Amino acid sequence: LSNVIVNEVDSPEPRRRSDGERSHAAILEEAAQLATVIGIDGLSIARLAEAVGMSKSGLFAHFGSKEELQIATIKAASRTFTQRVIDPTRVAPTGLDRLRGLAENFLRYLESTYPGGCFFASVAAELDTRPGPVRDLALRINAAWLGGLERAIHDAQAEGDIDPAEDPEQLAFELNSFLLLANQQFVVSRTGEPLDRARRAIDRRLSR
Amino acid sequence: LSNVIVNEVDSPEPRRRSDGERSHAAILEEAAQLATVIGIDGLSIARLAEAVGMSKSGLFAHFGSKEELQIATIKAASRTFTQRVIDPTRVAPTGLDRLRGLAENFLRYLESTYPGGCFFASVAAELDTRPGPVRDLALRINAAWLGGLERAIHDAQAEGDIDPAEDPEQLAFELNSFLLLANQQFVVSRTGEPLDRARRAIDRRLSR
């Protein structure tokens, strides 16, 4: 999964960043925060300029168009997702540990990262009926996430921790269902209850 | 559930409708269709006037403001939901039959009613971070849906068809998860595959 997402965002090796790049990253972080509240379609250069206190022409120097800004914001959110949700599972000793780690990291990420919960759930719900390159990129990242869950399930089956008769796609669908409803209810309720419901559902589903 | 939703929308007894009312209903049907594609926040009187081929002043005679239009649209969508998803389950002989009927009717409704899938999932995802009376009404209808699932589970427990040790709220959360991810994937893929995944997940969850 992480390979797919990393390729998706052309992430280079970590290196020292110049001031210009730091500022670019800070602008995109603000853009991602804003997109989960007002929607990615509401994310115009004018609106972002107001939020970060820069001139519109200053922002145009960073992003030539609204669409470029949206694509850059999605790529930045993808890097954040990889760092918070996927990277910590690289050291998991088994497929089942990785699967549980992905789910738990997702629940923590949605609680602590954006005001509108999971960035990609928010963008996917908004753009589902609006074809175009921004939607396509968001959908590819969602598909990569599901693919990562499926690979962890495959590995857990090979290791004898999940019944080999399970269909990995079906199981990934069910686990992802719990995570996404938890996200939706968390954004509205701002309580940990839906996150705990998802944890119980996942525990039950994997403990058989 | 249906009582809650019917109260919610102040639905009167069925009666003969005048031409004016028919036209009003037709406008709201168009508004609900449009809202699942452009979002309920994009649903202005100007935009709807264009879609139904009426003058803005003609529409103002029906709805005094954008917010009134949005509220009326949600109430109309609630009536449609009650008719398509809830009413057919009134004759179900058992709680388990009613529960399965609600799920199956939901899957058929989302396939055949609006271009953007379930109206309420679409509106809830859009308005989750935007407080106000439009969001509150949509959330109350979502809560009534979950409550209806819970009551069917309670009845099925009393009838011995579902383990009395199950927490009805937890089980309703899990079943609703499957339905909502099916909705989300259906809107994007336009194939029956996610609907069948939800059916398999529900069958498995209820057959123990």
CSV table of C-alpha atoms in Angstrom, one decimal, chain B residues 2 4-7 10-11 14 23 30 49 55 58 76 90 97 115 124 126 135 155 165 172 176-177 188 204 208:
chain,number,residue,atom,x,y,z
B,2,SER,CA,-41.6,5.3,10.3
B,4,VAL,CA,-40.4,9.2,13.8
B,5,ILE,CA,-39.8,10.0,10.2
B,6,VAL,CA,-43.4,10.8,9.5
B,7,ASN,CA,-43.6,13.1,12.4
B,10,ASP,CA,-45.4,16.4,9.1
B,11,SER,CA,-46.8,14.1,6.5
B,14,PRO,CA,-52.8,10.8,1.6
B,23,SER,CA,-46.0,21.0,-9.3
B,30,GLU,CA,-36.0,17.6,-9.0
B,49,ALA,CA,-35.0,27.5,-11.3
B,55,SER,CA,-38.3,31.8,-13.2
B,58,GLY,CA,-41.9,31.7,-9.6
B,76,ALA,CA,-39.6,15.5,0.5
B,90,ARG,CA,-44.7,-2.9,7.8
B,97,ASP,CA,-37.8,-10.2,8.5
B,115,PRO,CA,-27.9,9.8,-9.2
B,124,ALA,CA,-24.8,14.1,6.0
B,126,GLU,CA,-21.7,17.3,3.1
B,135,ARG,CA,-27.8,19.7,9.1
B,155,ASP,CA,-37.9,-7.5,18.3
B,165,ALA,CA,-26.5,-11.1,24.3
B,172,ALA,CA,-27.2,-1.7,14.1
B,176,ASN,CA,-25.5,0.3,8.8
B,177,SER,CA,-21.7,0.3,8.1
B,188,VAL,CA,-18.5,5.7,-7.8
B,204,ARG,CA,-23.0,-13.5,7.5
B,208,ARG,CA,-25.1,-17.0,13.7
